Amino acid sequence: MAAVETESAPLTLESLPTDPLLLILSFLDYRDLINCCYVSRRLSQLSSHDPLWRRHCKKYWLISEEEKTQKNQCWKSLFIDTYSDVGRYIDHYAAIKKAWDDLKKYLEPRCPRMVLSLKEGAREEDLDAVEAQIGCKLPDDYRCSYRIHNGQKLVVPGLLGSMALSNHYRSEDLLDVDTAAGGFQQRQGLKYCLPLTFCIHTGLSQYIAVEAAEGRNKNEVFYQCPDQMARNPAAIDMFIIGATFTDWFTSYVNNVVSGGFPIIRDQIFRYVHDPECVATTGDITVSVSTSFLPELSSVHPPHYFFTYRIRIEMSKDALPEKACQLDSRYWRITNAKGDVEEVQGPGVVGEFPIISPGNGS
């Protein structure tokens, strides 16, 4: 009896089971999912499977489950609607939006006036108009941030930090895009530079270079500093504080929300704390934070002005009878060149604070 040979049906995309295909599609980026819509009717249906778009909504737009419920839309619809609004910023939006969300969440209970001073986001046409006004393209990450918040009102304290000395005060506001455009520089020394911040007390601004010029890289953020030794009075030096707007803004926010920059009297003070600058004797801990003041510094001649903040605190586990009072101070300060300066005297800034367990000065 002859054996009967049977031919198996050819394996096609249409005959593959749904679950393995959905698993494969779950590894694709949003661009590939969209491209799948044009391959076949089957893939078009599968790539529209709504749970596939949940990951992309969270990854690129930070859309929460609560927000989805409030808007009463499916994930794919949310992704498409958001993309149609801010899609050009998809490579920057998540980082910038997270920084803004983290900053506002941290500041709301601590500096509510500062949060209330923030302006609503600018429109695309507003940013386009500014580009036409200044004759330069704005960086996409800058535009992205200003779509979320168009700077702040000119108030004190400013969002970008404060510094207070006995005879000097600085508080920097984040400028809205129209005010920034009014301060756009075409003059020698600051050519193609747009101000990001402004201090109404000192006139100090941080700038972003929207074009590469005069030794600056495009998108660098910096403080300007006049070159006091140059023959050309327009010559300036720079204290660079960020390679891009994103680098500048997110690093600042990280320092604030991590507690690296202390909040004192509803203001953010840009003191930098070095973990190595801490000494403990018994129940008493002394820590030192420093802050660079570019407005009082120069590169030519080399003069770099720092202020410092000393915190003295007693362990919360110390016995109540261990409470003590600061009687005098002695500091031995060594700079980068090895030069030593000694400071001593009664109390501190004319005060003699009492230090008790869990409290400091």
Short mmCIF file of C-alpha atoms in Angstrom, two decimals, residues 25 34 43 71-72 92 97 121 124 155 164 178 209 253 281 294 305 314 322 351-352 357 359:
data_model
loop_
_atom_site.label_atom_id
_atom_site.label_comp_id
_atom_site.label_asym_id
_atom_site.label_seq_id
_atom_site.Cartn_x
_atom_site.Cartn_y
_atom_site.Cartn_z
CA LEU A 25 5.32 44.41 18.40
CA ILE A 34 3.43 53.31 12.65
CA LEU A 43 -0.27 44.24 11.07
CA LYS A 71 -9.10 62.71 29.28
CA ASN A 72 -11.18 59.60 28.56
CA HIS A 92 13.67 66.39 24.78
CA LYS A 97 8.81 67.78 31.60
CA GLY A 121 3.48 77.72 28.31
CA GLU A 124 4.37 77.49 18.79
CA VAL A 155 9.51 88.73 41.19
CA ALA A 164 22.75 87.30 50.03
CA ASP A 178 9.43 87.91 24.75
CA ALA A 209 24.53 80.98 22.65
CA VAL A 253 16.70 71.11 39.20
CA THR A 281 33.59 66.03 67.24
CA PRO A 294 30.42 85.22 38.90
CA PHE A 305 34.95 85.21 44.47
CA MET A 314 24.14 68.67 67.35
CA LYS A 322 24.79 68.44 76.14
CA GLU A 351 25.59 86.20 67.32
CA PHE A 352 26.15 83.49 69.94
CA PRO A 357 20.09 68.14 70.25
CA ASN A 359 19.09 71.61 66.07
#
